[in-house]
Amino acid sequence: MPTPNTDQFLQRFAAQVPDLRGKRICVGLSGGADSVVLLHALAALRDTFGLADLSAVHVHHGLNAAADDWQQFCRDYAQRLGVGFSAAQVQVDAGKLGIEAAARTARYAVFAEQNADFVALAHHRDDQIETFFLAALRGGGLRALSAMPEQRALTEKTVLWRPLLAFSRAEIEQYAQDNALMFVHDDSNENPAFLRNWLRGRWLPDLAARLPHYAEHLHSSIALLQEERALLEEVAAQDWQAVRCAQGLHQARWQAFSPARQRQLLHTFARQYGLGAPTAGSLHLWADWLRQAERGEWRLPRGRAVLSHGVLFAVPQDFALSWPWAGQPVQGSLHLAAQQAGLAWQGSAPQGAGCFRAARHDDELLTNIGHKNVFRLLQEKRVPAFVRPFWAVACDENGRCIAVANLRSAPELGQARLIAPDLLPYLPQAAA
C-alpha cells in the first residue's frame, strides 16, 4: 500500500516527465538505492504513462568482489517488478582516463546499444551539485558548469534521460525506506581518494552545516546556466549553418565572426565530425592558427583538421576505412562491380573486366591530348592532398587507369563517367 510520501513522490515524478505514450524505456540499474527507486517508480507508473516497454540493463564492471552478486540482485529485482532485464560485462581499462572515467565510458557504450527510446539514469540533485563543483575545481567552462542536462541525445534514436534531477538523495532514500526496497551498497563510494567521494562525504556536509539552503540555491543556479547554455547552442547552430560546407567549414566565412564565436565554431566542428573535444587552451591556439594559415593541419584527440584551398576539412582517425576501393582492389566486371565498390557509372558503363582501387602516384590516364598523371590531375582540380591517395579510379584488365572518379574518363569510354558519391564533398564545387 503506497504511503502518503510515496504518493507525493510519484505525483511530483509524473508531473515532470515527457510524453511517454508508446515509448520504450530502459533503466540503467546498478542496484544502488537511486536506480532501484527509479525503476520502482517507473514500474508503478508504467500503465499511467502508457509505456510500450520497460526494461533494465545492468553493467558489470568487474571492479568489485561483489559484482556478480550485484548483477544477480538486479536480475531478481527486475523479475519481481515484471521488468525485462539484460546485463553486460565490460572491461575497464583505466589508461589515461582513470578508473572512474574509464568505467563511465564503458557504461555509456552499453547504454548506447539498448533498443529503447529513452535510457533512464538515476542521477539526482545531489549528484548534480557534486558535478558542478567538480567542474568548477577543474576549471570547466559553461558546458561543464551547467552539469548534467535532464535530456540529451545518446544516439540518433535514443535519448539519455535523468528524471530524478529534481529530487534530493534524502528524498530518494526516504522513498526506498517507505517501500521497504532493498539495494546494494558499493563501499567504493566512501573512498575519499576519489574527489567526488571526498566532496560528498566531507566537504559538502560542512557546507550544508554553514549554509543549510545552499543546495536549493545552487540547483537554481545550475538551471540558469543550462538555460544560458541552450541559448549559446542555439546561436552556435545558426553560426554553424553559415560556415559549414560538405565536409568542413569555410575559412573566410569563419574569419568574419568574433574571436569567441570563432572558438565556439571550432568546438562545434570538432564535435560534428567526431574529432574529440579540444581543451580550452588548445582551442585558443587552434583559432589563432586558423586566422593566419593558408594550408596545414591541426591535430585533435581523434583526428585532424586539414586546411586546403580555404576549407577546413575534418579527417577522423578512421578516415577512408569505409570506402571499399581504398583497401584491396575491388575486381570483377566493371559494369557489375561498381556497386560493390560503392561507386556508380554515369552513362554507358564499360562491359569488360577490371578493378576499382585507390589512385597511385604512377597512374596515367589517356586524354585527347596525351597521357595525364592522375595525381597531377587531382592537384589541378584542387583535391586536398590528404584525400588524393584514397581517390577512386577504374582500371581495365591490364591494370591501365581508364577513369578517375568524378573528374575524367579515357576517350575510349565516351560519355561514361565514374561517380564516387563519398568523394564529392572534397571537390571545390562542393565547398562553394
XYZ file of C-alpha atoms in Angstrom:
432
model
C 0.000 0.000 0.000
C 1.621 3.290 -1.070
C 2.326 5.715 1.747
C 1.400 9.424 1.553
C 5.086 10.187 0.982
C 5.195 7.685 -1.879
C 2.069 9.160 -3.470
C 3.552 12.647 -3.255
C 6.842 11.454 -4.725
C 5.116 9.730 -7.640
C 2.913 12.754 -8.310
C 5.979 15.021 -8.490
C 7.751 12.466 -10.635
C 4.837 12.097 -13.064
C 4.339 15.862 -13.355
C 7.776 16.484 -14.851
C 8.221 13.604 -17.299
C 7.819 13.982 -21.083
C 5.060 12.287 -23.057
C 5.982 8.608 -22.841
C 2.991 7.034 -24.552
C 4.143 4.160 -26.732
C 7.776 4.681 -25.727
C 10.347 2.066 -24.746
C 12.218 2.904 -21.534
C 15.390 1.154 -20.397
C 16.683 1.924 -16.892
C 20.376 1.761 -16.084
C 20.175 -0.435 -12.980
C 23.291 -0.549 -10.800
C 21.451 -1.984 -7.807
C 22.100 1.101 -5.682
C 19.282 2.951 -3.942
C 18.888 5.574 -6.671
C 18.412 3.218 -9.619
C 16.295 0.816 -7.545
C 13.917 3.672 -6.697
C 13.844 4.912 -10.300
C 12.881 1.506 -11.661
C 10.284 1.053 -8.901
C 8.684 4.434 -9.687
C 8.574 3.775 -13.430
C 7.120 0.313 -12.847
C 4.425 1.835 -10.620
C 3.522 4.378 -13.311
C 4.055 2.337 -16.488
C 0.320 1.969 -17.155
C -0.294 5.642 -16.358
C 2.444 6.640 -18.796
C 1.276 4.166 -21.450
C 4.743 2.697 -21.946
C 5.283 0.259 -24.786
C 8.070 -1.422 -22.826
C 10.001 -1.041 -19.585
C 13.312 -2.829 -19.130
C 16.535 -2.600 -17.146
C 20.183 -3.083 -18.054
C 22.972 -3.767 -15.570
C 26.622 -3.103 -16.398
C 29.055 -5.496 -14.720
C 32.352 -3.602 -14.439
C 34.262 -6.375 -12.696
C 35.827 -3.870 -10.294
C 34.347 -5.155 -7.036
C 34.441 -8.607 -5.476
C 30.660 -8.425 -5.054
C 29.982 -7.552 -8.718
C 28.487 -10.970 -9.526
C 26.147 -10.692 -6.536
C 25.067 -7.217 -7.624
C 24.188 -8.487 -11.077
C 22.107 -11.312 -9.615
C 20.375 -8.882 -7.243
C 19.409 -6.658 -10.196
C 18.157 -9.634 -12.192
C 15.978 -10.815 -9.294
C 14.675 -7.312 -8.595
C 13.679 -6.715 -12.225
C 11.939 -10.090 -12.276
C 9.921 -9.205 -9.161
C 8.761 -6.000 -10.852
C 7.891 -7.812 -14.074
C 10.516 -5.872 -16.000
C 12.743 -7.161 -18.802
C 16.394 -7.469 -17.825
C 19.771 -7.714 -19.525
C 23.350 -7.485 -18.288
C 26.606 -6.610 -19.997
C 30.103 -7.314 -18.706
C 32.719 -4.750 -19.719
C 36.482 -4.434 -19.498
C 37.582 -1.231 -17.775
C 40.983 -0.019 -18.925
C 41.933 2.932 -16.744
C 44.747 4.127 -19.021
C 44.976 7.900 -19.115
C 41.329 8.337 -18.120
C 41.456 6.870 -14.621
C 39.144 4.201 -13.220
C 36.051 6.389 -12.769
C 36.130 7.937 -16.242
C 37.009 4.651 -17.949
C 34.144 2.852 -16.187
C 31.772 5.633 -17.188
C 32.870 5.409 -20.827
C 32.325 1.645 -20.856
C 28.946 2.023 -19.162
C 27.655 4.606 -21.620
C 28.773 2.457 -24.531
C 26.443 -0.257 -23.208
C 23.607 2.241 -22.792
C 24.034 3.331 -26.412
C 23.411 -0.247 -27.560
C 19.979 -0.526 -25.928
C 16.897 -0.828 -28.116
C 14.978 1.956 -26.377
C 13.580 5.419 -26.982
C 14.872 6.565 -23.583
C 17.682 5.245 -21.405
C 16.795 6.468 -17.906
C 19.558 7.081 -15.368
C 19.058 7.776 -11.664
C 21.233 10.863 -11.189
C 19.649 13.179 -8.616
C 20.056 16.726 -7.323
C 22.989 15.896 -5.051
C 24.808 14.252 -7.967
C 24.163 17.397 -9.986
C 25.692 19.606 -7.303
C 28.743 17.357 -6.996
C 29.192 17.511 -10.776
C 29.033 21.310 -10.672
C 31.728 21.584 -8.011
C 33.955 19.049 -9.768
C 33.673 21.091 -12.967
C 34.497 24.318 -11.125
C 37.505 22.778 -9.378
C 38.807 21.524 -12.731
C 38.429 24.901 -14.438
C 35.425 23.996 -16.570
C 33.513 26.473 -18.696
C 29.793 26.924 -19.231
C 29.256 23.432 -20.642
C 30.883 21.792 -17.642
C 29.370 24.102 -15.028
C 25.850 23.529 -16.348
C 26.402 19.929 -15.207
C 24.018 17.211 -16.377
C 21.053 18.023 -18.623
C 17.786 16.258 -17.940
C 17.768 15.003 -21.524
C 20.345 14.722 -24.284
C 20.781 12.649 -27.401
C 22.588 9.381 -26.719
C 22.303 8.034 -30.272
C 20.265 9.037 -33.299
C 17.342 7.021 -31.923
C 17.821 7.103 -28.157
C 17.587 9.910 -25.603
C 19.515 9.825 -22.335
C 17.038 10.844 -19.634
C 17.636 11.763 -15.985
C 14.168 12.050 -14.409
C 15.358 12.336 -10.780
C 17.394 15.545 -11.039
C 14.710 17.465 -9.131
C 14.892 15.030 -6.183
C 17.463 15.008 -3.385
C 19.332 11.947 -2.184
C 17.397 12.163 1.098
C 14.035 12.079 -0.714
C 15.106 9.052 -2.741
C 16.327 7.197 0.329
C 13.065 8.029 2.116
C 11.109 6.538 -0.811
C 13.207 3.371 -0.569
C 12.546 3.162 3.168
C 8.804 3.805 2.815
C 8.536 0.995 0.260
C 10.907 -1.406 2.043
C 13.167 -1.532 -1.005
C 16.417 -3.434 -0.708
C 19.509 -2.239 -2.573
C 23.212 -2.958 -2.796
C 25.931 -0.914 -1.133
C 29.114 -0.070 -3.038
C 31.798 0.662 -0.456
C 33.986 2.312 -3.115
C 31.600 5.278 -2.926
C 33.034 6.002 0.523
C 36.681 6.035 -0.530
C 37.869 9.653 -0.075
C 40.722 9.033 -2.522
C 38.165 9.816 -5.230
C 37.455 13.544 -5.345
C 33.702 13.109 -5.790
C 33.542 10.919 -2.694
C 35.539 13.461 -0.694
C 33.139 16.210 -1.741
C 30.129 14.080 -0.868
C 31.359 12.751 2.439
C 33.358 15.618 3.895
C 33.223 18.981 2.185
C 29.548 19.264 1.217
C 28.257 18.261 4.686
C 30.396 21.065 6.160
C 28.980 23.463 3.572
C 25.426 22.374 4.424
C 26.097 22.988 8.117
C 27.202 26.532 7.313
C 24.622 27.241 4.567
C 21.616 24.932 5.076
C 19.857 26.035 1.877
C 22.862 26.016 -0.435
C 21.554 23.013 -2.419
C 18.307 24.749 -3.421
C 20.177 27.907 -4.413
C 22.793 26.021 -6.383
C 20.121 23.946 -8.113
C 18.568 27.228 -9.307
C 21.957 28.493 -10.473
C 22.565 25.322 -12.472
C 19.142 25.689 -14.092
C 20.073 29.237 -15.163
C 23.404 28.029 -16.525
C 21.626 25.335 -18.515
C 19.270 27.945 -19.962
C 22.219 30.122 -20.974
C 23.959 27.101 -22.460
C 20.855 26.284 -24.510
C 20.812 29.856 -25.817
C 24.513 29.651 -26.677
C 23.988 26.387 -28.533
C 21.085 27.913 -30.467
C 23.321 30.777 -31.623
C 26.149 28.337 -32.343
C 23.853 26.223 -34.523
C 22.956 29.286 -36.595
C 26.628 30.241 -36.912
C 27.467 26.695 -37.970
C 24.960 26.799 -40.802
C 26.650 29.980 -42.044
C 30.150 28.480 -42.257
C 29.674 24.772 -42.893
C 30.275 23.021 -46.191
C 30.095 19.414 -47.303
C 32.946 18.084 -45.155
C 34.145 21.026 -43.098
C 33.895 24.805 -42.804
C 34.750 27.853 -44.918
C 37.764 29.658 -43.513
C 36.810 33.100 -44.876
C 33.265 32.919 -43.500
C 34.618 31.707 -40.166
C 37.059 34.635 -40.015
C 34.141 37.091 -40.190
C 32.960 36.107 -36.687
C 34.190 37.459 -33.344
C 37.000 35.503 -31.606
C 34.599 33.975 -29.069
C 32.234 32.774 -31.780
C 35.172 31.516 -33.837
C 36.233 29.299 -30.943
C 32.676 28.114 -30.466
C 32.514 27.207 -34.165
C 35.715 25.195 -33.933
C 34.299 23.345 -30.933
C 31.161 22.619 -32.974
C 33.297 21.494 -35.926
C 35.213 19.010 -33.762
C 32.005 17.667 -32.207
C 30.116 17.379 -35.503
C 32.820 15.267 -37.103
C 33.773 13.180 -34.066
C 37.280 14.601 -33.764
C 37.230 14.821 -29.964
C 36.771 17.856 -27.739
C 39.749 20.244 -27.676
C 40.811 21.770 -24.373
C 40.155 25.460 -23.752
C 43.840 26.265 -24.190
C 44.229 24.338 -27.429
C 41.020 25.902 -28.747
C 42.580 29.363 -28.433
C 45.756 28.189 -30.181
C 43.780 26.465 -32.933
C 41.772 29.632 -33.603
C 44.956 31.742 -33.667
C 46.452 29.350 -36.222
C 43.377 29.293 -38.455
C 43.177 33.100 -38.597
C 46.603 33.228 -40.275
C 47.156 29.883 -42.000
C 46.857 29.254 -45.726
C 47.374 25.497 -45.516
C 48.361 22.847 -42.999
C 46.673 20.744 -40.359
C 45.703 20.829 -36.686
C 45.832 17.689 -34.552
C 42.823 16.796 -32.412
C 42.182 13.922 -29.968
C 40.506 11.702 -32.575
C 41.699 13.025 -35.905
C 42.898 16.086 -37.800
C 41.536 19.338 -39.181
C 43.200 19.959 -42.567
C 43.158 23.379 -44.241
C 43.164 23.259 -48.044
C 42.127 25.978 -50.513
C 40.172 27.933 -47.897
C 38.268 24.970 -46.486
C 38.952 23.323 -43.121
C 38.307 19.620 -43.688
C 37.569 17.070 -40.963
C 39.747 13.959 -41.150
C 38.735 11.441 -38.441
C 41.108 8.674 -37.382
C 39.078 6.139 -39.355
C 39.080 8.301 -42.478
C 38.541 6.315 -45.711
C 38.299 2.959 -43.921
C 34.681 2.561 -45.013
C 35.465 3.125 -48.702
C 35.695 -0.327 -50.320
C 38.127 0.738 -53.042
C 40.534 2.317 -50.514
C 41.699 -1.096 -49.290
C 42.185 -4.072 -51.556
C 41.159 -3.511 -55.214
C 37.564 -4.484 -55.984
C 37.829 -6.767 -59.010
C 35.298 -8.114 -61.469
C 33.119 -6.803 -64.235
C 33.485 -3.024 -64.491
C 29.748 -2.875 -65.054
C 28.720 -5.035 -62.107
C 31.491 -4.488 -59.557
C 31.000 -0.718 -59.362
C 28.112 -1.040 -56.912
C 30.127 -3.475 -54.788
C 32.830 -0.814 -54.590
C 30.371 1.908 -53.570
C 30.641 3.548 -56.997
C 28.379 4.115 -59.985
C 28.648 4.797 -63.698
C 27.036 7.808 -65.291
C 26.273 6.996 -68.914
C 27.009 3.639 -70.546
C 29.169 1.561 -68.231
C 32.100 -0.366 -69.736
C 31.456 -4.098 -70.063
C 34.942 -5.568 -69.704
C 36.752 -6.924 -66.667
C 38.905 -4.764 -64.441
C 39.065 -3.339 -60.950
C 38.361 -0.311 -58.797
C 41.094 0.878 -56.422
C 42.740 3.912 -54.863
C 44.880 6.129 -57.082
C 48.636 5.586 -57.225
C 51.375 8.121 -57.864
C 52.375 6.442 -61.140
C 48.837 6.207 -62.557
C 48.448 7.730 -66.020
C 45.128 8.499 -67.724
C 44.904 8.742 -71.515
C 43.267 12.010 -72.618
C 42.610 13.581 -76.015
C 45.958 15.382 -75.819
C 48.110 12.613 -74.377
C 48.678 10.947 -71.022
C 47.994 12.764 -67.765
C 49.374 11.820 -64.367
C 46.378 11.157 -62.118
C 47.893 12.819 -59.049
C 48.725 15.897 -61.133
C 45.101 15.936 -62.324
C 43.856 15.746 -58.733
C 46.174 18.576 -57.761
C 44.981 20.749 -60.660
C 41.370 20.076 -59.665
C 42.262 21.297 -56.142
C 41.525 17.983 -54.491
C 43.021 18.203 -50.957
C 46.341 16.382 -50.637
C 45.152 14.168 -47.751
C 42.418 12.572 -49.854
C 44.360 12.061 -53.105
C 45.863 8.688 -52.041
C 42.302 7.412 -51.498
C 40.762 8.741 -54.727
C 38.896 6.061 -56.666
C 39.976 5.059 -60.159
C 38.809 2.353 -62.566
C 41.350 0.153 -64.339
C 40.949 -2.263 -67.235
C 42.013 -5.902 -67.109
C 45.591 -4.881 -67.912
C 45.737 -2.533 -64.906
C 45.581 0.598 -67.073
C 43.721 3.531 -65.494
C 40.660 4.378 -67.597
C 38.601 6.613 -65.283
C 39.211 8.970 -62.358
C 36.137 9.249 -60.144
C 34.069 12.430 -60.505
C 36.651 14.023 -62.833
C 37.599 12.405 -66.138
C 37.473 9.242 -68.247
C 39.664 7.931 -71.058
C 38.346 8.740 -74.576
C 37.502 5.073 -75.177
C 34.707 5.320 -72.569
C 32.896 8.048 -74.474
C 30.474 9.887 -72.185
C 30.731 7.356 -69.356
C 31.847 8.857 -66.042
C 32.787 7.083 -62.826
C 30.939 8.574 -59.827
C 32.111 8.209 -56.232
C 29.475 9.893 -54.007
C 31.729 9.683 -50.931
C 34.374 11.787 -52.701
C 32.114 14.576 -53.955
C 32.477 16.652 -50.734
C 36.200 17.016 -51.452
C 35.772 18.776 -54.795
C 35.932 22.600 -54.849
C 32.364 22.978 -56.110
C 31.087 21.100 -53.035
C 32.687 23.743 -50.834
C 31.273 26.667 -52.782
